[in-house]
Short mmCIF file of C-alpha atoms in Angstrom, two decimals:
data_model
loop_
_atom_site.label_atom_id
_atom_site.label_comp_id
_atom_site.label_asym_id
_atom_site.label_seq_id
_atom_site.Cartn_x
_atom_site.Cartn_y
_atom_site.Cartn_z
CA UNK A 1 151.06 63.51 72.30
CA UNK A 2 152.06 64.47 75.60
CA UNK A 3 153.86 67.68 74.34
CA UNK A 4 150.17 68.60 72.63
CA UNK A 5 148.25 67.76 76.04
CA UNK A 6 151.13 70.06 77.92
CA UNK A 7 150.47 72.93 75.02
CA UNK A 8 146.77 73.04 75.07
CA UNK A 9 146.15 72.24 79.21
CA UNK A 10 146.67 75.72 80.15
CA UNK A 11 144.21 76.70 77.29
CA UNK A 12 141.65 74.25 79.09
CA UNK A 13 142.06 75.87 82.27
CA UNK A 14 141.57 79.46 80.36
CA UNK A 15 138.13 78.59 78.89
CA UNK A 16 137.42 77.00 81.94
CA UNK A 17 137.95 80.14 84.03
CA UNK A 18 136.02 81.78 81.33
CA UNK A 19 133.08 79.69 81.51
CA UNK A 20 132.56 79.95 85.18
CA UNK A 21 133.11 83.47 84.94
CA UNK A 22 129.97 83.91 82.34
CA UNK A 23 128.10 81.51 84.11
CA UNK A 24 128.54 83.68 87.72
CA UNK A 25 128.18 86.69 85.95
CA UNK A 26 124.67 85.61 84.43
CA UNK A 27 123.93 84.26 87.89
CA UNK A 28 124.76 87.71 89.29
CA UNK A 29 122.55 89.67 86.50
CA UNK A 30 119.79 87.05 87.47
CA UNK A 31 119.95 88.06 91.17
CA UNK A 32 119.49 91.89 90.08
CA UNK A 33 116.59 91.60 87.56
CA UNK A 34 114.87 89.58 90.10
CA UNK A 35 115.48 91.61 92.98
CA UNK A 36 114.38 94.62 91.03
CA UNK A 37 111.21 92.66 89.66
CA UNK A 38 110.40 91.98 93.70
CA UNK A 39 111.04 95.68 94.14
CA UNK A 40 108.52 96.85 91.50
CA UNK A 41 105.76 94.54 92.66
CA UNK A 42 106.22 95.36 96.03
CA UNK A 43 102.54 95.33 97.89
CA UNK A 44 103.26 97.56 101.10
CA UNK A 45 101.04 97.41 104.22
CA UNK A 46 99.30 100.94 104.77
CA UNK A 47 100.79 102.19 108.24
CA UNK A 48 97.65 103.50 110.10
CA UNK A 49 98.35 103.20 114.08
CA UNK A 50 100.59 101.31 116.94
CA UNK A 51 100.64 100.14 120.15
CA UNK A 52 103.36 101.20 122.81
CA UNK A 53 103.66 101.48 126.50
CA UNK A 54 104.16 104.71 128.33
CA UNK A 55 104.36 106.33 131.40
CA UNK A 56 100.79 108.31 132.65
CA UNK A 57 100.97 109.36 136.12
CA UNK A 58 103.89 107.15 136.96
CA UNK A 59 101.97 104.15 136.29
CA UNK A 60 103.12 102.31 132.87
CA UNK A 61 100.44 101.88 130.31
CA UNK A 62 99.74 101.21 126.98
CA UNK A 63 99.19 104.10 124.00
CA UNK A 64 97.93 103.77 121.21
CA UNK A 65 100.18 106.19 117.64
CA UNK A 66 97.52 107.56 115.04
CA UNK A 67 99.40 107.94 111.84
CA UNK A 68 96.73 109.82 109.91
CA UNK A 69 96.18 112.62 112.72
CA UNK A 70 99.85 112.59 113.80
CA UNK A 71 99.07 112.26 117.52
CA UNK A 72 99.11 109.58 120.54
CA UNK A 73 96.93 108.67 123.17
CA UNK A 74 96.21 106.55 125.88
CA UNK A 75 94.80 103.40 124.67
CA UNK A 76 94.77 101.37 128.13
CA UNK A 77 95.38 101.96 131.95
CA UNK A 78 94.82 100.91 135.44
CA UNK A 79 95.61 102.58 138.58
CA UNK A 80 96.36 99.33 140.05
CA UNK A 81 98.46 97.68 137.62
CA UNK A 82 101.17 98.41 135.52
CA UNK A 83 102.16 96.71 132.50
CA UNK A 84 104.85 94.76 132.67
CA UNK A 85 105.07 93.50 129.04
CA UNK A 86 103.40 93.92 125.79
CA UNK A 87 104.03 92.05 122.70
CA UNK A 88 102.72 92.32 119.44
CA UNK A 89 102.75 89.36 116.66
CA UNK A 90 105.09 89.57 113.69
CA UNK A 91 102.35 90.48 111.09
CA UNK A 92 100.66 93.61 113.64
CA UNK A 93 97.47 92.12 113.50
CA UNK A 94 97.18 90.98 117.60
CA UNK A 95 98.86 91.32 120.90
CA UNK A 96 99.02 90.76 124.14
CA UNK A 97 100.53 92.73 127.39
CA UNK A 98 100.98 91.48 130.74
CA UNK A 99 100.58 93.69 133.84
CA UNK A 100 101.16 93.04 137.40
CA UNK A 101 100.07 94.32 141.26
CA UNK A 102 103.48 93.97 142.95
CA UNK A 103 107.13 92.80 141.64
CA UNK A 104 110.08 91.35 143.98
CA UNK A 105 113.12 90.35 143.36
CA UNK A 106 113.69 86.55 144.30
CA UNK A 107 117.53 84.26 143.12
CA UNK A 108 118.15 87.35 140.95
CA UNK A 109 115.31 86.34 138.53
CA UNK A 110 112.26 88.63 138.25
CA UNK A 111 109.25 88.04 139.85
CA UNK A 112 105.37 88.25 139.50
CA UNK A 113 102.58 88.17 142.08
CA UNK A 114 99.14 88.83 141.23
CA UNK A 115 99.76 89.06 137.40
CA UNK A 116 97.68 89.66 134.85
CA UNK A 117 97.38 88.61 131.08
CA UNK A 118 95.30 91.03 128.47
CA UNK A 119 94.40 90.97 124.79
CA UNK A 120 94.05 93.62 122.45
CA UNK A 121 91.45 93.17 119.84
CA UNK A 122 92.77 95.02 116.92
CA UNK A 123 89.38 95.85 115.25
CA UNK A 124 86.97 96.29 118.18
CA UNK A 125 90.01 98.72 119.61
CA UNK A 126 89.68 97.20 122.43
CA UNK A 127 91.55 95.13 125.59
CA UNK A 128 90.34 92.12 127.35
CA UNK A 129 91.21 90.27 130.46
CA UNK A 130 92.52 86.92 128.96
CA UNK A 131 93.40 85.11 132.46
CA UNK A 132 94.89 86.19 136.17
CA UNK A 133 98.48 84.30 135.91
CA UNK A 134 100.05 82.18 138.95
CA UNK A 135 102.81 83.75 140.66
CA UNK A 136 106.38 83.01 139.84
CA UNK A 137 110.37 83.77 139.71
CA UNK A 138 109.89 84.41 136.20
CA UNK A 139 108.14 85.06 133.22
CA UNK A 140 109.04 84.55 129.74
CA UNK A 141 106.51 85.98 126.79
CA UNK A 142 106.68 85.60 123.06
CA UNK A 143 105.32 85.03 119.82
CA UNK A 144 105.76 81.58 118.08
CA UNK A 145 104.15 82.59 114.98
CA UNK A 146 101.64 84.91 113.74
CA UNK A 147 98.92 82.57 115.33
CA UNK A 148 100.32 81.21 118.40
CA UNK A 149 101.06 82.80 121.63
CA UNK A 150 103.43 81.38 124.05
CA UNK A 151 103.40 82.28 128.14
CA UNK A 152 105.87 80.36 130.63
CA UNK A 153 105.98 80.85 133.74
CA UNK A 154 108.97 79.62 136.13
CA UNK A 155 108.08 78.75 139.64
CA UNK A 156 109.67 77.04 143.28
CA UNK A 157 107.97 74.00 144.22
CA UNK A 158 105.59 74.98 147.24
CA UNK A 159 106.63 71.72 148.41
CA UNK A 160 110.41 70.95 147.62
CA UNK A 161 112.42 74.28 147.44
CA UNK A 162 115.09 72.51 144.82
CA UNK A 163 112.55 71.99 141.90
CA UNK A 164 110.92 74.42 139.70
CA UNK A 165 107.64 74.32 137.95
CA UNK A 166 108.01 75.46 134.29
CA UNK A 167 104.31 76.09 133.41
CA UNK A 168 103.90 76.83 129.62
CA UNK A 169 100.34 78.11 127.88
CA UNK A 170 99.93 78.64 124.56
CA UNK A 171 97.14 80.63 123.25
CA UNK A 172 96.21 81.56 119.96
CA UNK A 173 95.67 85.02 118.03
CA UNK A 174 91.88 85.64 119.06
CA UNK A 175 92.24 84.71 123.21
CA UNK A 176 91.68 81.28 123.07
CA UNK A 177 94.11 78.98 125.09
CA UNK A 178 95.30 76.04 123.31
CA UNK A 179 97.29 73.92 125.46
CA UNK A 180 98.42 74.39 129.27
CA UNK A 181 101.10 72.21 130.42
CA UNK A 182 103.93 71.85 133.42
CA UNK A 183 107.03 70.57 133.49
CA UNK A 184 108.81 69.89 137.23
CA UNK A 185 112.82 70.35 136.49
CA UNK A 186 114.96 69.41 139.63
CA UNK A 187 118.18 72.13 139.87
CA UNK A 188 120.19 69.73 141.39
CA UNK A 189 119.91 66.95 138.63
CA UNK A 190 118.41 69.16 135.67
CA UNK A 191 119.51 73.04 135.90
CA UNK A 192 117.30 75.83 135.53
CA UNK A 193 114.78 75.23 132.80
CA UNK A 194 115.95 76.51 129.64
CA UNK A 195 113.74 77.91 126.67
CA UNK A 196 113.91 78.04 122.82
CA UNK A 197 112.97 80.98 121.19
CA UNK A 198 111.58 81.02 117.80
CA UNK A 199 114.70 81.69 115.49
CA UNK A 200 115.41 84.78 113.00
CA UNK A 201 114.27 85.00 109.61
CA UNK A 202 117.79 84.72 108.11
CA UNK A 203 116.25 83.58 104.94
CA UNK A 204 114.29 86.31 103.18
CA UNK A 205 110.53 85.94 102.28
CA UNK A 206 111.10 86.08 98.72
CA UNK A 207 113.90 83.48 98.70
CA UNK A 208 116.20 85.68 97.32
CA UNK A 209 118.90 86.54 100.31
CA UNK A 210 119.98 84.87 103.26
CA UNK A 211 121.71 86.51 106.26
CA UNK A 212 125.01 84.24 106.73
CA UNK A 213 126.94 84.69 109.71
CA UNK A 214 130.86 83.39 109.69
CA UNK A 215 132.31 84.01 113.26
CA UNK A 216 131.96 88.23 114.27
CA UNK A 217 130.95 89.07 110.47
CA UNK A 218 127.98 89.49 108.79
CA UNK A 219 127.45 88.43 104.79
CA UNK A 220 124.65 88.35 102.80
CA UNK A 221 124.36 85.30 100.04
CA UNK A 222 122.73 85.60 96.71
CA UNK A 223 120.60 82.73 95.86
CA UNK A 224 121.19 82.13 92.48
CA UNK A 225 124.98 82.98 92.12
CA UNK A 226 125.31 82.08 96.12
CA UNK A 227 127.65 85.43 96.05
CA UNK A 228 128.36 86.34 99.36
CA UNK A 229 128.36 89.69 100.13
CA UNK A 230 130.89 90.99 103.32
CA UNK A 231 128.97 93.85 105.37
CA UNK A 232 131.48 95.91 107.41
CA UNK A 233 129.61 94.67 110.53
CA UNK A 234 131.63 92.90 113.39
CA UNK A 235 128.70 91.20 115.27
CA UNK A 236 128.81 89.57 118.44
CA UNK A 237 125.03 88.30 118.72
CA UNK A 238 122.38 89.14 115.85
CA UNK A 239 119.20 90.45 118.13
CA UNK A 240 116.97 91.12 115.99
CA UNK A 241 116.60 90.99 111.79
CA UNK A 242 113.58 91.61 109.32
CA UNK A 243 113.25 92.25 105.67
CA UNK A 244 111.25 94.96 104.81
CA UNK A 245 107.83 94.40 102.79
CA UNK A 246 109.38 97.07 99.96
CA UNK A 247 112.01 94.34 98.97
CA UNK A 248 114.63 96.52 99.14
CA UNK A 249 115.84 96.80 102.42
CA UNK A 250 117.09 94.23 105.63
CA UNK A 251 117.02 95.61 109.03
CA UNK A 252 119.57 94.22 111.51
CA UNK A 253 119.68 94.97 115.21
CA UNK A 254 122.93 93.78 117.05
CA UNK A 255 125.60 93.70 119.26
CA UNK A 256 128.71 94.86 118.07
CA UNK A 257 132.70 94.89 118.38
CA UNK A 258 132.44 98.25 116.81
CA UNK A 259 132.01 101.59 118.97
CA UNK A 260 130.21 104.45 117.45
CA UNK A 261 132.52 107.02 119.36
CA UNK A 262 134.89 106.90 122.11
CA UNK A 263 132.69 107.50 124.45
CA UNK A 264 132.22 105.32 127.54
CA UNK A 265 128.66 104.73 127.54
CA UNK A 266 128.35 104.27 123.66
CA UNK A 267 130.49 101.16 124.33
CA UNK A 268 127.22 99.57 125.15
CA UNK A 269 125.08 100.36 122.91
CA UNK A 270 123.73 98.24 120.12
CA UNK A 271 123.65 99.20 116.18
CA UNK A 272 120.62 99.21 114.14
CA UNK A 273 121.12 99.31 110.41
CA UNK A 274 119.57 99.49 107.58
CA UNK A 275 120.93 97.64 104.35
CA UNK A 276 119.52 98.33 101.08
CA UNK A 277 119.91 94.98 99.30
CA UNK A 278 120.33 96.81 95.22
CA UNK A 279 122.91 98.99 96.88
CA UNK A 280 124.62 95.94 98.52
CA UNK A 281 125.27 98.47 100.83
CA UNK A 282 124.35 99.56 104.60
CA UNK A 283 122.46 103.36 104.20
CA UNK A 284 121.85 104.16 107.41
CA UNK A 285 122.98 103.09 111.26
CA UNK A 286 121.36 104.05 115.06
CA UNK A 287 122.99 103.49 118.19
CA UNK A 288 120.27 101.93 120.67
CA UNK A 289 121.03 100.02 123.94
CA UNK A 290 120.61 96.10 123.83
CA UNK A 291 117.24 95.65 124.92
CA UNK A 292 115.67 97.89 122.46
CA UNK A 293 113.02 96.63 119.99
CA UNK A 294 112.10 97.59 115.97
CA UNK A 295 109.23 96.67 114.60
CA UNK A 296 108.75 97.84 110.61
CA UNK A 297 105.11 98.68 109.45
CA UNK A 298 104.69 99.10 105.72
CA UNK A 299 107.46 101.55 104.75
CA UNK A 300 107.95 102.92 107.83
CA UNK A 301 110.73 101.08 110.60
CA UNK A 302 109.18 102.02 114.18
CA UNK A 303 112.01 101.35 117.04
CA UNK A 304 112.22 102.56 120.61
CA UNK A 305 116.10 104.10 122.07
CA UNK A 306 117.73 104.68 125.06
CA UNK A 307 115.60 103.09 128.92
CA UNK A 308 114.12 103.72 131.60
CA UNK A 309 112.31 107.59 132.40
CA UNK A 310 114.96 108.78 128.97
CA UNK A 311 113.60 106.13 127.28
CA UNK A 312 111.89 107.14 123.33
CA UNK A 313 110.22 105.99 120.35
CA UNK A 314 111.63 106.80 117.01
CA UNK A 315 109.48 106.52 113.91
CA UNK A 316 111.77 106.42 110.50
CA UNK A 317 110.69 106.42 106.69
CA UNK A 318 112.27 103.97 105.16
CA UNK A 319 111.32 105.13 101.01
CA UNK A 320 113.15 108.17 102.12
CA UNK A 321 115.42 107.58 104.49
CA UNK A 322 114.23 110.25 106.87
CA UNK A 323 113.00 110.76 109.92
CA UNK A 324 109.44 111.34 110.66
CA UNK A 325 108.69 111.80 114.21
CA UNK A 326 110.21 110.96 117.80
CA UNK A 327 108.09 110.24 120.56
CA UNK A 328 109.04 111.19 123.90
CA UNK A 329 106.97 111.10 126.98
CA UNK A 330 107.29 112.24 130.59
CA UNK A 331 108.52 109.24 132.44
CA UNK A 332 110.02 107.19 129.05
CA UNK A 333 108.29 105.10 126.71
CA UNK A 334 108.98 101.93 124.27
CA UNK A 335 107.47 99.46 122.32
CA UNK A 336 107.30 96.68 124.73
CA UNK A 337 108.29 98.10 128.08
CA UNK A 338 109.82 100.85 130.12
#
């Protein structure tokens, strides 16, 4: 009996191997006709116009990109301000920008005096004055969702010079504030307030990839076979990711071990790919410096380059994988700040 168990055990482990194999290799097959299902039914957004600030007359503003007439102009501006921040929500449908009368520099954090926060009504084309903002150290802006806007603002204590006010307002897509609060943190006891940004969308929308990172490298998992695919990446910090309404492609922005060329100031630069998920492949790559932004409209990935008065806005087609315009203004310009 024993000498029939020994004979037939490495036939086991054969149509064992086998099995798994056909069942990973169905898996894999499922994976592909769904992706290419998601790719066919693909509903993209029409790309009509967007928002960026710009220099005009030293001062920056905001601009406004018109798709259908190719041309850009200025959508907002003040001789007396200059905006400081502008930030649009995940879906393009609102935003918000943040200007300022004077800026000093106070315990190496940036500061705001006299500060200003503005909406932009999409549909009326329009900005309005949302609310003058208290002064402080520092000011930290973002989206938490398509329908919530978050504002902190650090300050010092007016009355005990080791505790800072962390003063955080929500508002929501249309202007309306929804909750104003203040937290007192004591530096000696506490530290420096700390805040949690919204995390990535490592998962895409469709369910059908997730963005896996294993110490510097980047993979992307399957969900059905849970195949994980290696990317030749070497990441230090993912900055940025978004999966593109077409189905197709993932957009990464990061820091990376990797240098473009040996040149000195490449070394700090930051890679922007483009992976085309049916490929399983990266297509295209742009160095940009760390603290440049993407945002992807329909089929068309919108990201600024470079900073300061070199500063540039490149607009790239992604069905094609061509360029389609770069727009460069006296002074610099990006998508949230120059």
């Amino acid at each position: 009996m024993s000498k029939l168990i020994i004979k037939i055990f490495p036939l086991i482990i054969s149509l064992g191997v086998l099995f798994i194999s056909c069942t990973n290799n169905r898996d894999d097959d499922y994976d592909k006709e769904n992706l290419s299902n998601e790719i066919k039914n693909a509903k993209v957004t029409e790309f009509n116009s967007f928002y960026f600030v710009g220099n005009n007359s030293g001062i920056p503003s905001i601009f406004k990109y018109d798709y259908v007439n190719d041309t850009y102009k200025i959508f907002w501006h003040s001789d007396d301000e200059r905006v400081m921040d502008l930030l649009v929500s995940p879906d393009y449908k609102s935003a918000y920008f943040i200007c300022k009368r004077k800026q000093r520099l106070k315990s190496s954090q940036p500061a705001i005096e006299k500060g200003r926060l503005y909406r932009i009504d999409f549909e009326l084309n329009k900005a309005d004055l949302i609310t003058q903002l208290e002064d402080g150290i520092q000011v930290i802006p973002f989206w938490t969702d398509n329908d919530r806007f978050t504002l902190i603002i650090n300050s010092i204590d007016k009355t005990i010079a080791s505790y800072v006010n962390k003063n955080i307002q929500v508002y929501n897509r249309f202007g309306k504030l929804l909750s104003d609060n203040t937290e007192i943190f004591d530096l000696t006891k506490d530290g420096y307030p700390v805040t949690k940004f919204p995390s990535l969308n490592y998962k895409s929308p469709n369910g059908l990839f997730e963005v896996i990172e294993k110490k510097d490298s980047i993979y992307i998992r399957q969900q059905k076979s849970q195949k994980e695919i290696k990317t030749k990446f070497k990441s230090k910090k993912i900055l940025q990711l978004a999966w593109a309404e077409n189905n197709k492609h993932l957009i990464i922005l990061f820091k990376s071990y990797n240098v473009l060329t040996k040149n000195q100031t490449d070394q700090k630069k930051s890679i922007l790919a483009i992976y085309d998920l049916q490929l399983q492949k990266t297509v295209k790559m742009f160095g940009t410096f760390e603290n440049n932004r993407f945002v992807l409209i329909g089929d068309f990935l919108i990201f600024d380059n470079s900073f300061g008065r070199d500063s540039y806005i490149e607009i790239f087609k992604l069905e094609t994988l061509t360029d389609f315009k770069i727009i460069k203004i006296n002074g610099g310009c990006g998508l949230r700040n120059i």
